Short mmCIF file of C-alpha atoms and ligand atoms in Angstrom, two decimals:
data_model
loop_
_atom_site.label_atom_id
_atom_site.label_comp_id
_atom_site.label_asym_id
_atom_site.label_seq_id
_atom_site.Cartn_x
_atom_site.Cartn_y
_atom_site.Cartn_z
CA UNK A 1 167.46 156.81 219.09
CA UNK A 2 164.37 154.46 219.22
CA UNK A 3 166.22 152.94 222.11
CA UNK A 4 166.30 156.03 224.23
CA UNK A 5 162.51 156.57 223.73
CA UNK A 6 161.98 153.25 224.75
CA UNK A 7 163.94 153.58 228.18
CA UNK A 8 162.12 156.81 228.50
CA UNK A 9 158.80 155.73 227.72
CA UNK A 10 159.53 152.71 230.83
CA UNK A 11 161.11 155.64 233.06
CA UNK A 12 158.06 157.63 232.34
CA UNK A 13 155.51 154.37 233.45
CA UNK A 14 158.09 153.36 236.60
CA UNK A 15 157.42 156.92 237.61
CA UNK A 16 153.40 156.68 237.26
CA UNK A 17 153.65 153.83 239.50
CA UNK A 18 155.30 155.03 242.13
CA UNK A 19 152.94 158.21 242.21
CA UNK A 20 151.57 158.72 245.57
CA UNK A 21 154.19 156.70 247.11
CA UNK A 22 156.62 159.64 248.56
CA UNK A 23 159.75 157.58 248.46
CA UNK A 24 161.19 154.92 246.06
CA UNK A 25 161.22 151.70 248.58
CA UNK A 26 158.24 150.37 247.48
CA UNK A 27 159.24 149.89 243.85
CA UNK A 28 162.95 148.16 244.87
CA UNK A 29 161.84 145.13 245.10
CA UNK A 30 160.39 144.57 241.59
CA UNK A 31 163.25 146.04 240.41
CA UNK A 32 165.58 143.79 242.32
CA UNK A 33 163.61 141.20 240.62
CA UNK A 34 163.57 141.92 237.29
CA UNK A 35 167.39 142.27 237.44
CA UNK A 36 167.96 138.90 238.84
CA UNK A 37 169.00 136.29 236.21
CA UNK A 38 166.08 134.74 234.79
CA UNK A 39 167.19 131.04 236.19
CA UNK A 40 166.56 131.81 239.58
CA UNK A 41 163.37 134.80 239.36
CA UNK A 42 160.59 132.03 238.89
CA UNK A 43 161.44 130.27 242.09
CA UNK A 44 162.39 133.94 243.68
CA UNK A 45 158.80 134.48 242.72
CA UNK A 46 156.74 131.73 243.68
CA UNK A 47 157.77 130.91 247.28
CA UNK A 48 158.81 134.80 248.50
CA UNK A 49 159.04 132.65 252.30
CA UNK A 50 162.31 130.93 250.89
CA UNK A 51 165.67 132.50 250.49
CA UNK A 52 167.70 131.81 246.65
CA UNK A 53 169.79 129.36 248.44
CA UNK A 54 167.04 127.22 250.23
CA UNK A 55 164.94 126.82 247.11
CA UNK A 56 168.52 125.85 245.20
CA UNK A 57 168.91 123.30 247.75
CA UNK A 58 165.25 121.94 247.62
CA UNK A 59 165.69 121.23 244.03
CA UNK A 60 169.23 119.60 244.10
CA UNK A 61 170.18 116.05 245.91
CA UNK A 62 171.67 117.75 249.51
CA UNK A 63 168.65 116.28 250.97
CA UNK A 64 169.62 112.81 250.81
CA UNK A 65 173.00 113.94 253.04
CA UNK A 66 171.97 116.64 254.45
CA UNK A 67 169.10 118.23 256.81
CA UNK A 68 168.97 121.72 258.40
CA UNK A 69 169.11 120.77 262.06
CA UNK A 70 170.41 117.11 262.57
CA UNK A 71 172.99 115.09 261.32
CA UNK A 72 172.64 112.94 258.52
CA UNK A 73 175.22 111.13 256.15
CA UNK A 74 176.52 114.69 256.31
CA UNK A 75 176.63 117.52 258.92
CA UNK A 76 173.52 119.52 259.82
CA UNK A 77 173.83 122.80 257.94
CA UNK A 78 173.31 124.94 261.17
CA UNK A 79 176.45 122.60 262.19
CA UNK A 80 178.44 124.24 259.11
CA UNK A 81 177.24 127.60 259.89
CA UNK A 82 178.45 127.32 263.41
CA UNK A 83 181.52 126.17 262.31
CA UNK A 84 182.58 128.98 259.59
CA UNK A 85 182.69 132.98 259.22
CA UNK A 86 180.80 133.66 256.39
CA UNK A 87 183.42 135.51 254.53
CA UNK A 88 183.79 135.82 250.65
CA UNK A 89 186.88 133.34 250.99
CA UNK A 90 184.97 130.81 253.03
CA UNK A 91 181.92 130.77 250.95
CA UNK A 92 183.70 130.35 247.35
CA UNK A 93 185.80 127.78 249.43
CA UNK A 94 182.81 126.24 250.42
CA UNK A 95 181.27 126.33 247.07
CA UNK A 96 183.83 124.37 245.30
CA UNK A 97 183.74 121.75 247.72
CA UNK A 98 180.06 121.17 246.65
CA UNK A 99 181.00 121.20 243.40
CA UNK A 100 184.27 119.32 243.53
CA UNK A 101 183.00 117.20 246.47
CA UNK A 102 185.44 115.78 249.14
CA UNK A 103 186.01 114.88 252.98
CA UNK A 104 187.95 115.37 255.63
CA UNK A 105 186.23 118.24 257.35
CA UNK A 106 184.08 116.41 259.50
CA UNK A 107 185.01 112.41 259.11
CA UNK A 108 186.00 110.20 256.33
CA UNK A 109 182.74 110.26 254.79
CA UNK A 110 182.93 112.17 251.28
CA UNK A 111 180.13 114.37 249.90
CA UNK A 112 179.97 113.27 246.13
CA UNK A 113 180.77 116.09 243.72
CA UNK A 114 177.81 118.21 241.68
CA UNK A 115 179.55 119.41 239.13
CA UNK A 116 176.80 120.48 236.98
CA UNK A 117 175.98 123.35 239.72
CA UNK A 118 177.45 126.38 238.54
CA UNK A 119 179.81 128.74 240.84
CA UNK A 120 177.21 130.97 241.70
CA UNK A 121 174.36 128.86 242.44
CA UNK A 122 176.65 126.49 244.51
CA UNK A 123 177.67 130.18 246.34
CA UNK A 124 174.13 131.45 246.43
CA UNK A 125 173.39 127.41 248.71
CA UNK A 126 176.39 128.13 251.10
CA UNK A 127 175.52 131.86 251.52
CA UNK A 128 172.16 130.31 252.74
CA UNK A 129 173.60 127.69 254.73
CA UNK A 130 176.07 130.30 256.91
CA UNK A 131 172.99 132.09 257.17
CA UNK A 132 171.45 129.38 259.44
CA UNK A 133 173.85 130.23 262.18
CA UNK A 134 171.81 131.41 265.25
C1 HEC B 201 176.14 111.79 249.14
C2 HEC B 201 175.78 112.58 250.31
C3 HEC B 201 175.84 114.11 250.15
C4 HEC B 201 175.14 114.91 249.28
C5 HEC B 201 174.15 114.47 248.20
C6 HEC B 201 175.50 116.27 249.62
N1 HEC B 201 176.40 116.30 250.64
FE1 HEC B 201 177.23 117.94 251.48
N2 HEC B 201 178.41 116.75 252.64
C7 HEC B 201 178.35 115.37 252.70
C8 HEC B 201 179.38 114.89 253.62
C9 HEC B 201 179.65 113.44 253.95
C10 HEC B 201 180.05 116.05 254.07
C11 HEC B 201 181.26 116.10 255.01
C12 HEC B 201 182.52 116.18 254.15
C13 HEC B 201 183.76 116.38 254.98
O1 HEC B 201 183.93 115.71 255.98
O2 HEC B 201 184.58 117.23 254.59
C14 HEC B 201 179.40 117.20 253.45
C15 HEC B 201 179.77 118.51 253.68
C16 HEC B 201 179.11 119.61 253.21
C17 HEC B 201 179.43 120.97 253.52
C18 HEC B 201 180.57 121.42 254.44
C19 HEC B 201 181.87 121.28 253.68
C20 HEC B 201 183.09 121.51 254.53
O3 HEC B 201 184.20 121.38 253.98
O4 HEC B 201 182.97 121.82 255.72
C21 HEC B 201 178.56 121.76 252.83
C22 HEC B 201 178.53 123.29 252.83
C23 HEC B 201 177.70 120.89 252.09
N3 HEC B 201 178.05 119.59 252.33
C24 HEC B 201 176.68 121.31 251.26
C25 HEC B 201 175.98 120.48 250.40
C26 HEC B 201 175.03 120.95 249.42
C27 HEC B 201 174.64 122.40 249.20
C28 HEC B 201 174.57 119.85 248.75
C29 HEC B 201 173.60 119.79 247.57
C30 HEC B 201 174.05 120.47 246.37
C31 HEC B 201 175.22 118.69 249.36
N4 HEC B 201 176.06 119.12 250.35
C32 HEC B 201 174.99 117.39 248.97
C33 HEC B 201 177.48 114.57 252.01
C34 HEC B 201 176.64 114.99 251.00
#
């Protein structure tokens, strides 16, 4: 019971806000916000320029392999993007390779394995990357 007036009493405030605001788009993006997992709403928060997957990337080791445009000790990411259809096959495919690590897909090189990155943060990077294709 105390529950309900609780989730009523919000309702009631989430309503007050949007007062004088015809429609409802200006409040869906604090709610889409406060939903997110709390692991990845700080950075979400801070830099609002920067996509989940970017900031994921700026905080894990891909920059010592990898860089956006050019070739490094791995392929550019706009290079992966051009090569794949972002699909939900291709980007858990994708995903475990990061984790798993591996070669063969562009030269004998292999990418070392992260295994500490979960599924969905490793999925959140490649959705990112694929989105790099112009
Ligand atoms: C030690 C260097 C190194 C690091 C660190 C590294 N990579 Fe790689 N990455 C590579 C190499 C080398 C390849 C090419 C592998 C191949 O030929 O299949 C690659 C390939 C990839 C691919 C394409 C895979 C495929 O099968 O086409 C993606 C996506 C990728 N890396 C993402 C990442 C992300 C995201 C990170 C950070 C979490 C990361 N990489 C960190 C070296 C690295």
């Amino acid at each position: 019971m105390k529950k309900t007036f609780i989730i009523f009493g919000l309702s009631l405030v989430i309503a007050a806000c949007g007062n004088g605001k015809s429609d409802n788009s200006s409040g869906a993006d604090s709610t889409a916000s406060a939903k997110k997992d709390s692991s990845s709403a700080p950075a979400a928060a801070a830099g609002m320029s920067s996509a989940p997957g970017a900031q994921l990337i700026a905080k894990a080791d891909c920059g010592t392999c990898h860089k956006e445009q050019e070739k490094l000790i791995g392929p550019a990411f706009v290079d992966v993007a051009k090569k794949y259809t972002s699909s939900p096959a291709v980007i858990d495919t994708l995903a475990n390779k990061i984790i798993k690590g591996g070669s063969g897909n562009w030269g004998t090189i292999p990418m070392g394995p992260h295994a500490s990155l979960s599924m969905d943060d490793a999925r959140t990077m490649v959705q990112y990357i694929l989105s790099l294709k112009k």
